[in-house]
Phi, psi and omega in degrees: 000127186271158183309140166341286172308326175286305180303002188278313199257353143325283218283339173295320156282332187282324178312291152355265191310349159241016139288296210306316181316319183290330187266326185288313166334294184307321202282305203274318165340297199293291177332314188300308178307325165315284175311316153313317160288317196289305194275336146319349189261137153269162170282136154031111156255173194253130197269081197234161190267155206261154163304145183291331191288343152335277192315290147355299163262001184289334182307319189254005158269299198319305188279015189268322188283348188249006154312128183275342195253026145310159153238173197332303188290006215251319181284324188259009172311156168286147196287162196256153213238107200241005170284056228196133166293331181261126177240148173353137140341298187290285224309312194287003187263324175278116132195332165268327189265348188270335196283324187287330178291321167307300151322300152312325158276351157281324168299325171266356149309296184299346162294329186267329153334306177302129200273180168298091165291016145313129179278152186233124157254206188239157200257168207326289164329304182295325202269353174269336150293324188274342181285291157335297166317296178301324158285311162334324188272336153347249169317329189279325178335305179276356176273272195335282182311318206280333172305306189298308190291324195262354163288331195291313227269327168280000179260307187310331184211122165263122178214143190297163190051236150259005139342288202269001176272297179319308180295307178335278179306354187268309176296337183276346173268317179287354165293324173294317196300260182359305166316294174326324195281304179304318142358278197310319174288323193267006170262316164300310171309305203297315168306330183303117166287089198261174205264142199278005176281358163287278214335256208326342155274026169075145213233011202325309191313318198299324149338289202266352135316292177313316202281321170316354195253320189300308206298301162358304202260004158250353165271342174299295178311339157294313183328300200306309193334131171288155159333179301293017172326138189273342180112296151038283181307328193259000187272316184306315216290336160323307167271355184269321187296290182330284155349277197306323199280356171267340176312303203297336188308285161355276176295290174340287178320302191303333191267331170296327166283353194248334174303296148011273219269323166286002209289342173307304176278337176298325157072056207245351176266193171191105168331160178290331192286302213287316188258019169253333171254054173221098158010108161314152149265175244255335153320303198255349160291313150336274185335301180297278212301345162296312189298320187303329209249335158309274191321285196315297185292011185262332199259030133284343168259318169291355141324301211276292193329306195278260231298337155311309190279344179274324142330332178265329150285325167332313208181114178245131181236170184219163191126179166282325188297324188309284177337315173299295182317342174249335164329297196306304184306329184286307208311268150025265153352279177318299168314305200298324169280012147319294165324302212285317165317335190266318175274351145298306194276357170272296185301354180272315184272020184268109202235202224250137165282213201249316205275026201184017201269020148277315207277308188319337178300320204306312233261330199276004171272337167276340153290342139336279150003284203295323179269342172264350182259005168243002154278335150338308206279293199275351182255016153275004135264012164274335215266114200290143166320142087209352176305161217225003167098353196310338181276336153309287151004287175312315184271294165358279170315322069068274191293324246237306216282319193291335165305267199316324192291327159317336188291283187319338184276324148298304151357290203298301193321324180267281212302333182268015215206003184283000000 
């Protein structure tokens, strides 16, 4: 039988020896679990944005997974992992072939998209009404001021007797000229040959022409009104002319801009290519060059017209020399609306080609012109004293002005057609 103390310190080792067993157990537990966990963990993810067709499916594991009616196996799959710098093969190859096919329907869409570079100018017709349009805001330019001056010129000073006889009849003839002149233009307007897909963009200017011709002939009629009249009528029918010429100015413009702007559908263009390789013809070269030799004589008659009426101012004597001075100055006078008559009726048969047959209008209306105002020149020399020559003047100036606008009116006529 063994001693007490050896069974003692036997059990004390054997005890020993099943912690440690116990502790090395425990140990390996933990290690195992570690290790178990750890290859189940993913790394990180990284914050890059995922391909949609990914994305897509990480969506549809989360909700397969948190479904109650999933099933087991569907649920314990392993989760799919979208975090990665680098992407897949497949996912890079569709994600490179989807960007290039996008890329590709974008180019062609904006090919297609792209309009017509081609340049469009406006076509003979269009530009040849609209050039007509334009002598017109012209000419009402000069209606106007002469209209304004010679109202400015009966307002500065009213004075008596036979002074006041004289201004009268000087102003009551250029108020006459003027009403005519204003007639005419609203006959030109009305006349004016337009292309017909315009008619249907309206006709307003003509309208507000006619009212310019009313307002004129109430500023003459204001003139007339006996005493006490204040002048009140013809200062309204003054401002009813002002009025009506900015409407037309207006309308005019707005119908040009809408040719203008609308001229594609309207079917008022022509490429640029078309009219550079295309030929004058041979019709409207004549024509211009007919218009070259019309401006030289013309700007010969206005040479002769002015140096008659400045001889004639020069030196006023009395007496048989007045008398002689003024027969030679009527004589004169007379050759020249002689000229001038001959040269309205060459220009009016001269004739217009088809492709210029709007703008072509312009030169044979300032020669009309040309002929009331130099008849204006002569029969404001006619006119018995106490008149003061203002109405001569007036038509002179008138004649000076119908020039030029003709001169510009060959120009232009040249410049479009160059």
């Amino acid at each position: 039988m063994e001693p007490h103390n050896k069974r003692f310190v036997r059990r004390r080792w054997k005890n020993k020896v099943a912690h440690v067993f116990l502790v090395l157990a425990a140990g390996a537990v933990l290690v195992f679990v570690f290790i178990r966990d750890d290859s189940n963990r993913t790394e990180p993810a990284i914050e890059t944005e995922s391909p949609p067709a990914v994305a897509a499916s990480s969506t549809s594991a989360v909700s397969s997974a948190s479904d109650p009616g999933t099933s087991a196996t569907s649920s314990t799959a392993p989760p799919v992992t979208t975090t990665t710098t680098t992407l897949p093969p497949a996912v890079a190859a569709t994600t490179s072939t989807t960007a290039t096919t996008e890329a590709a329907a974008a180019t062609t869409t904006t090919a297609a998209a792209a309009p017509d570079e081609t340049p469009q100018i406006l076509s003979p017709a269009a530009a040849n009404y609209i050039g007509g349009l334009l002598g017109f805001l012209e000419t009402l330019d000069g209606l106007s001021t002469e209209l304004d001056e010679v109202n400015r010129a009966w307002e500065n000073k009213e004075v008596a007797g036979d002074t006041y006889r004289a201004k009268y009849r000087a102003t009551e003839s250029a108020l006459e000229d003027l009403v005519e002149r204003v007639r005419a233009f609203h006959v030109e307007v009305r006349d004016h040959p337009a292309p017909a897909q315009v008619v249907d963009l309206g006709e307003d200017h003509v309208e507000r022409a006619a009212r310019l011709v009313r307002s004129a002939e109430g500023v003459l009629a204001g003139l007339r009104l006996p005493r006490p009249e204040d002048g009140s009528a013809r200062r309204a029918a003054l401002a009813g002319f002002g009025a009506a010429a900015d409407g037309f100015r207006l309308s005019v413009n707005d119908l040009i801009n809408r040719i203008e702007q609308n001229a594609g559908a309207l079917g008022l263009t022509t490429s640029e290519t078309e009219s550079a390789d295309m030929p004058m013809p041979d019709e409207t070269a004549a024509y211009i060059e007919g218009l070259a030799g019309f401006e030289e004589e013309l700007n010969l008659l206005a040479v002769d017209i002015n140096a008659v009426n400045q001889a004639w101012e020069d030196k006023e004597v009395a007496g048989d020399t007045y008398r002689a001075k003024y027969r030679a100055t009527e004589s004169a006078l007379e050759a020249v609306l002689g000229q001038v008559r001959d040269f309205h009726t060459r220009v009016q048969a001269h004739p217009v080609p088809s492709s210029i047959q709007g703008l072509g209008e312009g030169p044979v209306g300032q020669a009309a012109r040309l002929v009331r105002s130099a008849e204006g020149v002569l029969a404001g020399l006619r006119l018995p004293r106490p008149e003061d020559g203002s109405a001569r003047r007036a038509a002179l100036a008138d004649f000076n002005e119908a020039v030029r606008a003709f001169s510009n009116l060959v120009a232009e006529i040249v410049e479009m057609n160059a």
